[in-house]
PDB file of C-alpha atoms in Angstrom:
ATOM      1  CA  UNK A   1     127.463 116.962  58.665  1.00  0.00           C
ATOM      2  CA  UNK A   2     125.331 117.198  55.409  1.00  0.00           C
ATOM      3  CA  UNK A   3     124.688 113.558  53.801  1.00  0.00           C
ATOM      4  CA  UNK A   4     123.803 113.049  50.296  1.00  0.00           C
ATOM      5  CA  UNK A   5     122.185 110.272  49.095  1.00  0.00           C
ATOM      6  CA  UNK A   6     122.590 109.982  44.940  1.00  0.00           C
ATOM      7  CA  UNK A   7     120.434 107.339  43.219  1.00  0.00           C
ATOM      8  CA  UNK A   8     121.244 107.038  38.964  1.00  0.00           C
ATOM      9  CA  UNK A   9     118.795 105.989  36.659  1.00  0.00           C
ATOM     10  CA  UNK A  10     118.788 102.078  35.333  1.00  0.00           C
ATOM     11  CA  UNK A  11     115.211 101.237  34.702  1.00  0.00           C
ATOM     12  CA  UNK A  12     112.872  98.686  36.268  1.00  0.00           C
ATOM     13  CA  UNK A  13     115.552  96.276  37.103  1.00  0.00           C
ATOM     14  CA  UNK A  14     117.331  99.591  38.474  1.00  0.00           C
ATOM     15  CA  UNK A  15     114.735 100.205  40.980  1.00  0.00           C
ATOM     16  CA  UNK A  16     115.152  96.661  41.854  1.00  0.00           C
ATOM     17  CA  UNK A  17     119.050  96.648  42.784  1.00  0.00           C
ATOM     18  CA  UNK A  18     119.162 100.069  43.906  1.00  0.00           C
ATOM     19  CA  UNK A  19     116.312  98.949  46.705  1.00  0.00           C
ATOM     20  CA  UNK A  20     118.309  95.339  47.295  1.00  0.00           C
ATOM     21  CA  UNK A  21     121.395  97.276  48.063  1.00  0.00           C
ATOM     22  CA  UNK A  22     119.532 100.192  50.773  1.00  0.00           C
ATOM     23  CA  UNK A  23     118.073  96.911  52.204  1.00  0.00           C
ATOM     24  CA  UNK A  24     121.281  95.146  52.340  1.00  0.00           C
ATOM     25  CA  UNK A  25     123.784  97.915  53.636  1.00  0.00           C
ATOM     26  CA  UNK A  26     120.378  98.950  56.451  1.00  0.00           C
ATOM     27  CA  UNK A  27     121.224  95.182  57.272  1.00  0.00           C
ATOM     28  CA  UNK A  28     124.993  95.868  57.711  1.00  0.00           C
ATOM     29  CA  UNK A  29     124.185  98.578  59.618  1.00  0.00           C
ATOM     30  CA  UNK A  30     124.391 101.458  56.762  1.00  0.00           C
ATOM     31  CA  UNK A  31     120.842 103.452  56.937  1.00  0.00           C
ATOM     32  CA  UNK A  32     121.160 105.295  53.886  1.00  0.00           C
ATOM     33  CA  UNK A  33     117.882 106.287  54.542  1.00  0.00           C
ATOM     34  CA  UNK A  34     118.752 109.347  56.829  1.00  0.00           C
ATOM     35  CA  UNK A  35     120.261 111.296  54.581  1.00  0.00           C
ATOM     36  CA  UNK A  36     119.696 115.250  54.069  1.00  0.00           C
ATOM     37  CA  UNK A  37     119.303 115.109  50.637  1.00  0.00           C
ATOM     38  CA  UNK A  38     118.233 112.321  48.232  1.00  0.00           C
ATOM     39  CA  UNK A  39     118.810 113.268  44.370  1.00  0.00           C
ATOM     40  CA  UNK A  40     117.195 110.773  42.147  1.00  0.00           C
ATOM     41  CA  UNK A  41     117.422 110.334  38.548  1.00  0.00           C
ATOM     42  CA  UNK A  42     114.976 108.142  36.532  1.00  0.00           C
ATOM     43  CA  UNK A  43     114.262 104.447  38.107  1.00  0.00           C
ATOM     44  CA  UNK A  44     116.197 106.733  40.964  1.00  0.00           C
ATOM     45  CA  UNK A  45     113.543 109.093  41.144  1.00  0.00           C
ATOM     46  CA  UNK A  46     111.246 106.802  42.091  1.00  0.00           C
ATOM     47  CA  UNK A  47     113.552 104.957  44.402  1.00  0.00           C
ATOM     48  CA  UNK A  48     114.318 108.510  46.126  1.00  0.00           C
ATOM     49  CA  UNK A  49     110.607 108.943  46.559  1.00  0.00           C
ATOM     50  CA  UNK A  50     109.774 105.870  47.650  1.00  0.00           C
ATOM     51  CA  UNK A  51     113.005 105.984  50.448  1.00  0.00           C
ATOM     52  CA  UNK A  52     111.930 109.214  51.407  1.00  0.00           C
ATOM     53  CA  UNK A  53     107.853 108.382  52.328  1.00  0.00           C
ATOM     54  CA  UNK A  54     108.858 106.417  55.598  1.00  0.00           C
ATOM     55  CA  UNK A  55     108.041 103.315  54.532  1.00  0.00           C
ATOM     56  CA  UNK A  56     111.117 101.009  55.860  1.00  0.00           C
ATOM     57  CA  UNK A  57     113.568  99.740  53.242  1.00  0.00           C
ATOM     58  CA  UNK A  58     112.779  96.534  53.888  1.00  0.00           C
ATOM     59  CA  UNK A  59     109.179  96.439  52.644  1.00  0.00           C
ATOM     60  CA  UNK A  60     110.322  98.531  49.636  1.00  0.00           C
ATOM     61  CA  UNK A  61     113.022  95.618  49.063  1.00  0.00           C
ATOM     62  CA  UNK A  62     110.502  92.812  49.576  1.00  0.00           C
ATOM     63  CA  UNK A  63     107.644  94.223  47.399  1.00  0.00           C
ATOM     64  CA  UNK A  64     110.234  93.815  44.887  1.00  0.00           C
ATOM     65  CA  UNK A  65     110.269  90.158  45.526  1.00  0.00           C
ATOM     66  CA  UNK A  66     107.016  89.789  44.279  1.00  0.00           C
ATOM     67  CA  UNK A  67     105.411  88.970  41.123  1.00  0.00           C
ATOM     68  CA  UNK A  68     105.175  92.282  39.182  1.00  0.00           C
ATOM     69  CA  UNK A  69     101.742  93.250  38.553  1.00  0.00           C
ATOM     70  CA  UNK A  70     100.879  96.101  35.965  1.00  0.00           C
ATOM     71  CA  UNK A  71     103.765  96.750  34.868  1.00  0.00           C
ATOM     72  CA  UNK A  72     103.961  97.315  31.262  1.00  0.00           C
ATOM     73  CA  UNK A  73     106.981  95.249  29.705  1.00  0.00           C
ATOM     74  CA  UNK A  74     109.286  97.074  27.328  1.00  0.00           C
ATOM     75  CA  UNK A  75     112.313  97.294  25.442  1.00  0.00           C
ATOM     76  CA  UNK A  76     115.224  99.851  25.879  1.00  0.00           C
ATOM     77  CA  UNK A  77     116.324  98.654  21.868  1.00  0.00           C
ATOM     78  CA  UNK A  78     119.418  99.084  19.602  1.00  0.00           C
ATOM     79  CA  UNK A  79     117.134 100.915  17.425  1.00  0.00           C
ATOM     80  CA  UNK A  80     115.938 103.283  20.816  1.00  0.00           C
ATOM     81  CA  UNK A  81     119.640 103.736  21.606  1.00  0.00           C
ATOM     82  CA  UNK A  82     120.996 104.836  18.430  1.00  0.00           C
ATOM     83  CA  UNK A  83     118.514 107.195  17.587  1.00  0.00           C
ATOM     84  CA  UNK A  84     119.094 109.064  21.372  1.00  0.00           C
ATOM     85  CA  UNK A  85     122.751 108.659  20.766  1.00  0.00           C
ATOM     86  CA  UNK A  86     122.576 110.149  17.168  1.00  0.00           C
ATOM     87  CA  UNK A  87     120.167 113.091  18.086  1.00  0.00           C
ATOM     88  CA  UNK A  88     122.500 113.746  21.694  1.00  0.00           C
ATOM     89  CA  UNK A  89     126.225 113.222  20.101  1.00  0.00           C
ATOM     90  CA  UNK A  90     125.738 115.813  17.318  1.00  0.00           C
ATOM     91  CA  UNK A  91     127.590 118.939  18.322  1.00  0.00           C
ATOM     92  CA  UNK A  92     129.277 120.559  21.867  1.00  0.00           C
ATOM     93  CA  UNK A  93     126.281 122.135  22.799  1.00  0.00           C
ATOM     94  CA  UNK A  94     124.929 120.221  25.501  1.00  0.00           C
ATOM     95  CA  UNK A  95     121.311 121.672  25.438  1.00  0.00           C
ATOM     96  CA  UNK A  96     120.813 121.549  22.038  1.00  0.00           C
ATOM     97  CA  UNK A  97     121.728 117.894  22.016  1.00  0.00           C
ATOM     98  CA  UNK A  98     119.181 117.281  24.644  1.00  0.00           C
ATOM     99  CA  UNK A  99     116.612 119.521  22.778  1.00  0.00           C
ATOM    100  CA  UNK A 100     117.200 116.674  20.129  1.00  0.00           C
ATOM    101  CA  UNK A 101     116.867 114.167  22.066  1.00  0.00           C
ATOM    102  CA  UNK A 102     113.429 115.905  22.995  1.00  0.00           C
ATOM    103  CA  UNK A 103     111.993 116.271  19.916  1.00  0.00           C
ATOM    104  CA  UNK A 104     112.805 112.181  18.810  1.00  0.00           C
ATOM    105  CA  UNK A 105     110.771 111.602  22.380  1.00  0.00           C
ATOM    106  CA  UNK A 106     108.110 113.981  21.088  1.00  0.00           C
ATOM    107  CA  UNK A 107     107.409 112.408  17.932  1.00  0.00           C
ATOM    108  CA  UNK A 108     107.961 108.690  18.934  1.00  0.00           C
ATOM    109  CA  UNK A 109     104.594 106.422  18.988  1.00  0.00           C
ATOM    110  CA  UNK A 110     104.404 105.624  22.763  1.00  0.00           C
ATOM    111  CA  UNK A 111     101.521 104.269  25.166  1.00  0.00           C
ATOM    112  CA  UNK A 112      99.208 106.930  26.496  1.00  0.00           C
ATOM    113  CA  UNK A 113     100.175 109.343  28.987  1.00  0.00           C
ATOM    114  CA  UNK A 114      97.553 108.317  31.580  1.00  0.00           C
ATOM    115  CA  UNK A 115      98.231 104.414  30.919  1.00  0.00           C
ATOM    116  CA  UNK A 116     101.856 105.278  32.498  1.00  0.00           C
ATOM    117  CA  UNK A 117     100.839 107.748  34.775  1.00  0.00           C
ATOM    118  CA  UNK A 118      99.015 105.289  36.868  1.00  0.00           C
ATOM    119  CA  UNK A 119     102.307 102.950  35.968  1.00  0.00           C
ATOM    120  CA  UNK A 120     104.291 105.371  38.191  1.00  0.00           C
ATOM    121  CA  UNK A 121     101.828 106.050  40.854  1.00  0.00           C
ATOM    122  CA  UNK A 122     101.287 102.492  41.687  1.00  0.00           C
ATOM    123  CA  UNK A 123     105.121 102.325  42.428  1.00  0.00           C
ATOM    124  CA  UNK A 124     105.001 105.358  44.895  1.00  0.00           C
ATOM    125  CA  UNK A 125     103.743 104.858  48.908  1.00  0.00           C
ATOM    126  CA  UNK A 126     102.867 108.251  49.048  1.00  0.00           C
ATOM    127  CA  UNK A 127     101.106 111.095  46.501  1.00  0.00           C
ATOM    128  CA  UNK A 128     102.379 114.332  48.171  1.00  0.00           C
ATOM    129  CA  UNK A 129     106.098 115.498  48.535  1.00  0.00           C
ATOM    130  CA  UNK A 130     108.228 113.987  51.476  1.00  0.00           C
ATOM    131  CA  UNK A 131     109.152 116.554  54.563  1.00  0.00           C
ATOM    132  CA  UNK A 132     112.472 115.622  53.734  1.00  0.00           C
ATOM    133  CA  UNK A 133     114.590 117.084  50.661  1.00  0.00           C
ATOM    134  CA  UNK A 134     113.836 115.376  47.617  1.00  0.00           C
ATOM    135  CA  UNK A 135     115.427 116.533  44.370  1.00  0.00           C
ATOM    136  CA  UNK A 136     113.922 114.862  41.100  1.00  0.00           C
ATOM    137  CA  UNK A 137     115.479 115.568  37.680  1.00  0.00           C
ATOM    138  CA  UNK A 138     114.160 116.074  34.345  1.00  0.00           C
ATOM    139  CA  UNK A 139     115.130 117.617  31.002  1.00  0.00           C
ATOM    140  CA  UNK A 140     112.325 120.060  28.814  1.00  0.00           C
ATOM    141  CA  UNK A 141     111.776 117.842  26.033  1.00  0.00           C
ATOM    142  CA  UNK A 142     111.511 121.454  23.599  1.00  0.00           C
ATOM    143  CA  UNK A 143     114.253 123.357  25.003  1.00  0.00           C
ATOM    144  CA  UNK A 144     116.548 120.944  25.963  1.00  0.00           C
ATOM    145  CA  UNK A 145     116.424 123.077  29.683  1.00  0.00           C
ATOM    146  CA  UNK A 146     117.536 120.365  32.560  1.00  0.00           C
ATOM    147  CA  UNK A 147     114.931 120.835  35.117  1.00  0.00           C
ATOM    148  CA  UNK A 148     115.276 119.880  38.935  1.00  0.00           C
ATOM    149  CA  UNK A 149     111.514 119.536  40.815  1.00  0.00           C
ATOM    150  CA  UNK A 150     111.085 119.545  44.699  1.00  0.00           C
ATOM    151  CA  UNK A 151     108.545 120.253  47.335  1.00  0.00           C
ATOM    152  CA  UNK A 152     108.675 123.781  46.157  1.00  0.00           C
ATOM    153  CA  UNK A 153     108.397 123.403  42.709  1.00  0.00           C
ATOM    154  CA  UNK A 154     104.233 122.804  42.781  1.00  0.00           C
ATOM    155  CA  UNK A 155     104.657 119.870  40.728  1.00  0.00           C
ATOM    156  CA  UNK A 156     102.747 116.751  41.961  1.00  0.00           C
ATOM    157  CA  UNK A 157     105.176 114.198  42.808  1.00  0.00           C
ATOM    158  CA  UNK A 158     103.848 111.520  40.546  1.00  0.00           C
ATOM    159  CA  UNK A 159     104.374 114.139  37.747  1.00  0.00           C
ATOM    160  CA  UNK A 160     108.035 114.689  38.470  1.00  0.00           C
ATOM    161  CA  UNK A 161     108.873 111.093  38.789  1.00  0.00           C
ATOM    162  CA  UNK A 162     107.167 110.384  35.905  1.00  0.00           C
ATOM    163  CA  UNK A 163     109.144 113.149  33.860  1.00  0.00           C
ATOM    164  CA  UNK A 164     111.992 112.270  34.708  1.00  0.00           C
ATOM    165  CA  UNK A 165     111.485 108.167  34.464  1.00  0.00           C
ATOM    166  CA  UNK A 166     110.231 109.138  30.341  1.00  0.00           C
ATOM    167  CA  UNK A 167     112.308 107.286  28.378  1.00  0.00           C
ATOM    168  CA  UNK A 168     112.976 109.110  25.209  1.00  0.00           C
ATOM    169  CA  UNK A 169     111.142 106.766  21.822  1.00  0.00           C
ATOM    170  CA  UNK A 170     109.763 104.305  24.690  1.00  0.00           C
ATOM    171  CA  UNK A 171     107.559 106.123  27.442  1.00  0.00           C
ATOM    172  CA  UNK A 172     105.472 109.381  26.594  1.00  0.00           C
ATOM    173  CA  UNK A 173     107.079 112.970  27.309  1.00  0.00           C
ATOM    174  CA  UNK A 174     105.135 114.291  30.680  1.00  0.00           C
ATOM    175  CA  UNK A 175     102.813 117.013  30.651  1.00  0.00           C
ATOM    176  CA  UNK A 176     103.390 119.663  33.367  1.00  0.00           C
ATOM    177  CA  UNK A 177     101.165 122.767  32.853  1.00  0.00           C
ATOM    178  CA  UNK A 178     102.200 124.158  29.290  1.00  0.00           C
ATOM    179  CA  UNK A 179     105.505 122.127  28.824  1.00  0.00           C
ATOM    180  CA  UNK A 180     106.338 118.136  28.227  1.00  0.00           C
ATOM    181  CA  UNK A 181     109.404 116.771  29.810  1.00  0.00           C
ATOM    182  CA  UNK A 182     111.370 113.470  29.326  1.00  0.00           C
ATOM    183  CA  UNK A 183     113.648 111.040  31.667  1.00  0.00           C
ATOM    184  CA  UNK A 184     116.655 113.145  33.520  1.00  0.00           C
ATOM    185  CA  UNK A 185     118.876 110.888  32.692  1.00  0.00           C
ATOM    186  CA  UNK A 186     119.228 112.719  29.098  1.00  0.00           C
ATOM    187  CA  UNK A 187     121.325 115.142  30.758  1.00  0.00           C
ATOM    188  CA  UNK A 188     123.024 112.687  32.746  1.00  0.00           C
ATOM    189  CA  UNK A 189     122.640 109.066  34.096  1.00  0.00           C
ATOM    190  CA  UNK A 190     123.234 109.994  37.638  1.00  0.00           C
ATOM    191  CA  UNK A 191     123.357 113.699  37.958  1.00  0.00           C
ATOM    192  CA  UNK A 192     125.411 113.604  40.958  1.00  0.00           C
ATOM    193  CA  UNK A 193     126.935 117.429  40.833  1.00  0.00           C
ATOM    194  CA  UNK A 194     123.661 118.161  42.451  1.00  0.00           C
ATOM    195  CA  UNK A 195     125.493 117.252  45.783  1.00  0.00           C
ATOM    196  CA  UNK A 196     127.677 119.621  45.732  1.00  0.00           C
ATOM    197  CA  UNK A 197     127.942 121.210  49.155  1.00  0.00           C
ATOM    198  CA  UNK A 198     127.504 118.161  51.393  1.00  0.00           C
ATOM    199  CA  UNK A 199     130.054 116.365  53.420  1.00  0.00           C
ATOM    200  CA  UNK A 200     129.591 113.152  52.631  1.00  0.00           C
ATOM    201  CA  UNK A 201     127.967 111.626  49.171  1.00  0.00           C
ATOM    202  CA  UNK A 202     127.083 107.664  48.388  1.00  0.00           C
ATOM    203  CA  UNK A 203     126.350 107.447  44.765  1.00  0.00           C
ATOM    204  CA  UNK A 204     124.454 104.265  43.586  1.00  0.00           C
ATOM    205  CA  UNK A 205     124.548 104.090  39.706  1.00  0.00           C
ATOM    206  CA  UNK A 206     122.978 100.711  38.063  1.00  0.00           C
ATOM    207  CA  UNK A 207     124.317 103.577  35.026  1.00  0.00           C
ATOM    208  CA  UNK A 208     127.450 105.372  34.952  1.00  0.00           C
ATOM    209  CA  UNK A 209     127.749 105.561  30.843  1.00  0.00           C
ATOM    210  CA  UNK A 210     127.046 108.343  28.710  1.00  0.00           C
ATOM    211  CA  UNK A 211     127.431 109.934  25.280  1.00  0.00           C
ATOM    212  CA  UNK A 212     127.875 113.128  23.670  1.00  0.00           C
ATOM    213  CA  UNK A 213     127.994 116.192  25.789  1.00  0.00           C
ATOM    214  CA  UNK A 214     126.695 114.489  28.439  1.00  0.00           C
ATOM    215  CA  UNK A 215     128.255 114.995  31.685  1.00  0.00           C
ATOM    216  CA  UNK A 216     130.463 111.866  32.782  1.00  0.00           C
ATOM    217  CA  UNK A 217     130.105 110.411  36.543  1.00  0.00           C
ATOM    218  CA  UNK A 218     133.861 110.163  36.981  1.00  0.00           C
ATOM    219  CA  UNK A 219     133.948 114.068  36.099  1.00  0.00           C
ATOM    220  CA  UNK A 220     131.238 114.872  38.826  1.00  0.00           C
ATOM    221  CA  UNK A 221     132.738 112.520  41.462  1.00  0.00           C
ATOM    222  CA  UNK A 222     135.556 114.626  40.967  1.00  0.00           C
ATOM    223  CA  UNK A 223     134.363 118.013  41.302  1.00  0.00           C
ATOM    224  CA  UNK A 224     132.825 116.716  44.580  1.00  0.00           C
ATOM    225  CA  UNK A 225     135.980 115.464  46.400  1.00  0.00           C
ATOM    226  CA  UNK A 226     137.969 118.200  44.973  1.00  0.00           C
ATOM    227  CA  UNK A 227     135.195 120.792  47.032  1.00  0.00           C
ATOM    228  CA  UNK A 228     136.090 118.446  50.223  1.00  0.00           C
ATOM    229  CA  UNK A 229     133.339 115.803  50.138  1.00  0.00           C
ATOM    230  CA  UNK A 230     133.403 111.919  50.387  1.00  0.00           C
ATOM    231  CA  UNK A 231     132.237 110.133  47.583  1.00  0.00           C
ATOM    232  CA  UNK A 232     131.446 106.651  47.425  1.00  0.00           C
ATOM    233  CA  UNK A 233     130.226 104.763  43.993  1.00  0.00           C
ATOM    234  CA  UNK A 234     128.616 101.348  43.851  1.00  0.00           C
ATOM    235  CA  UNK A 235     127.532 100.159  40.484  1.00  0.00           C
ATOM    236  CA  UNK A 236     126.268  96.526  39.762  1.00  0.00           C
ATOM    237  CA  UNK A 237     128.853  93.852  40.200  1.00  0.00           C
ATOM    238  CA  UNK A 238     129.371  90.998  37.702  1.00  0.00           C
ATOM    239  CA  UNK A 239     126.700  89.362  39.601  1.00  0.00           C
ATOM    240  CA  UNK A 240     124.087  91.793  39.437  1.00  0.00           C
ATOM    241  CA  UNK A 241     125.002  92.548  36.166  1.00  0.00           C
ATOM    242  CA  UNK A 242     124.059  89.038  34.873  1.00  0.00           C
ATOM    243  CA  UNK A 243     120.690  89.270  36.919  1.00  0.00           C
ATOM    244  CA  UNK A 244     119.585  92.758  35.292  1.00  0.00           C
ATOM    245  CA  UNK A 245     120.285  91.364  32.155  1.00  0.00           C
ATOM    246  CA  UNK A 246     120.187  92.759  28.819  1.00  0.00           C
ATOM    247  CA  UNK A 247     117.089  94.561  29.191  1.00  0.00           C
ATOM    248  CA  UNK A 248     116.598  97.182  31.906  1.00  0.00           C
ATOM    249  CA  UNK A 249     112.989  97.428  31.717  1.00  0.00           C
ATOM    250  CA  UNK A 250     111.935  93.544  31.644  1.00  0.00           C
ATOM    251  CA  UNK A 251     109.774  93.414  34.775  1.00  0.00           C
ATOM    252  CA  UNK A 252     110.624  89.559  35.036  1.00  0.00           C
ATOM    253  CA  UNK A 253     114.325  90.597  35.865  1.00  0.00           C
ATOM    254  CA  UNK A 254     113.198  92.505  38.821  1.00  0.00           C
ATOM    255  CA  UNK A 255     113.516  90.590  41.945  1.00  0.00           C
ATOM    256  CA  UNK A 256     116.906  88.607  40.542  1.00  0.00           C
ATOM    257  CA  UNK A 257     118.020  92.382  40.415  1.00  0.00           C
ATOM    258  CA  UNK A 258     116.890  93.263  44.021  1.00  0.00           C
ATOM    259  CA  UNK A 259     118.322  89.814  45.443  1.00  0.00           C
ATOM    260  CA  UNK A 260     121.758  90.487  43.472  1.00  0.00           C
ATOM    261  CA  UNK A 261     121.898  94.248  45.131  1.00  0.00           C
ATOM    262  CA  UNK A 262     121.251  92.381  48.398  1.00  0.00           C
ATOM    263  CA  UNK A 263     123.841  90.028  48.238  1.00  0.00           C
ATOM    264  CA  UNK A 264     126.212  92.935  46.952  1.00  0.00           C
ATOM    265  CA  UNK A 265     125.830  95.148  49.744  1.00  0.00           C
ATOM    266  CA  UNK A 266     128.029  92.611  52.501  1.00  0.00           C
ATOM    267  CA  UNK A 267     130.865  93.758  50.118  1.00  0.00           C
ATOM    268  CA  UNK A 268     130.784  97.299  49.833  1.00  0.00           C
ATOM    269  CA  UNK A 269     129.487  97.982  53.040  1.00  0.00           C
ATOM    270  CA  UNK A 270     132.413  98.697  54.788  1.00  0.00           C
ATOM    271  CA  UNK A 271     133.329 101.123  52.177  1.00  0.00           C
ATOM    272  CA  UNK A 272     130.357 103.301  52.124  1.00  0.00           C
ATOM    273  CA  UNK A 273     130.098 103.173  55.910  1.00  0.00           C
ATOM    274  CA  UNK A 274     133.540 104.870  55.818  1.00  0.00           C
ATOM    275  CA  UNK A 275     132.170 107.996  53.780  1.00  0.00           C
ATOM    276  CA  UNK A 276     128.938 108.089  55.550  1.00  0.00           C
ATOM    277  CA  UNK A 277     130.007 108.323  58.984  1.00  0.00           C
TER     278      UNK A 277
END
């Protein structure tokens, strides 16, 4: 049986809850770990690379406990939002609308590209590509093209997670040979139709809204159980909604984000043990 492991974007305090939860279902006896394929989308590319190195989920979990160091606070704005929504909801044509989307990220004043480079390779345990499958998205921040990078792809894996964790108007488009790329979440928050095919599927969205022509979660949960595969969705609870907070990328909300995906996972545990087998 083919497991699927689907991890959404959501930011720093993402990261955080996405890692409490893997910690806390491992401790109910749910190693999400194992799966075949890991699919991760922004703060869940970096969570998908950092589950994938071999480094247990418990030391990924407690290093979020800790006082963040290095991290770079910021501020996912009204005046951020409505600009991406605005460039993204003009239109049916979904690549143009991320092509617009691109082209705000482009000319937005952001920190350097090195500056967040080292941001993102700080958070990973490993520099190289995991032996297992690894699928990191991104969008082409010119062409609007939704990209996905792997071990094949000749990308260093620092570069793909950065891509796809830039932020359009707050983090710097990512240079990868002659093209820039932004966050994968401009195509979609979770990206989960790139399970299609295995048996079972646990989606973990801090995430599931969209706008525009984006592609909804509900729609690709669908599709999946309608081609024969278990799906399970967990998404922040009122409690780990109030400890993320407003502000997805506030460092200081991290570990009240990891503790709250912790304390979630005794409840959905039973359900996502069901689909994994």
């Amino acid at each position: 049986m083919t497991r699927a492991l689907v991890l959404g974007g959501g930011g720093v305090t993402g990261v955080a809850w996405e890692l409490g939860l893997l910690a806390g279902l491992a401790q109910e006896g749910v190693d999400l770990a194992g799966a075949d394929l890991v699919v991760g989308t922004s703060a869940g590319s970096v969570v998908g690379a950092q589950v994938c190195s071999g480094v247990p989920v418990a030391e990924l979990y407690a290093a979020q406990l800790r006082a963040p160091r290095g991290e770079v606070a910021a501020r996912l704005g009204a005046g951020v939002l409505v600009r991406w929504a605005w460039a993204g909801a003009r239109g049916r044509d979904a690549v143009r609308a991320r092509a617009r989307v691109g082209a705000m990220a482009l000319a937005a004043r952001t920190p350097s590209e090195a500056s967040r480079r080292a941001v993102i390779a700080a958070r990973l345990p490993v520099s190289r590509w995991p032996a297992g499958r690894l699928l990191v998205t991104a969008v082409d921040a010119a062409s609007g093209e939704f990209v996905v990078f792997d071990a094949a792809s000749g990308v260093p894996l620092v570069d793909a997670v950065g891509a796809s964790c830039a932020v359009p108007g707050v983090w710097p488009p990512v240079t990868i040979g002659d093209r820039r790329y932004v966050d994968g979440g401009v195509r979609s928050a979770v990206n989960a139709d790139l399970a299609q095919g295995a048996a079972a599927v646990v989606v973990l969205a801090p995430v599931t809204s969209g706008f525009g022509s984006m592609p909804r979660l509900p729609a690709q949960v669908a599709a999946l159980r309608a081609a024969g595969s278990r799906v399970a969705v967990v998404s922040p609870d009122r409690a780990a909604r109030a400890a993320i907070g407003r502000n997805v990328l506030d460092p200081a909300r991290r570990a009240g984000a990891a503790r709250a995906g912790f304390t979630q996972a005794a409840a959905v545990a039973g359900e996502v043990a069901a689909v994994w087998g």
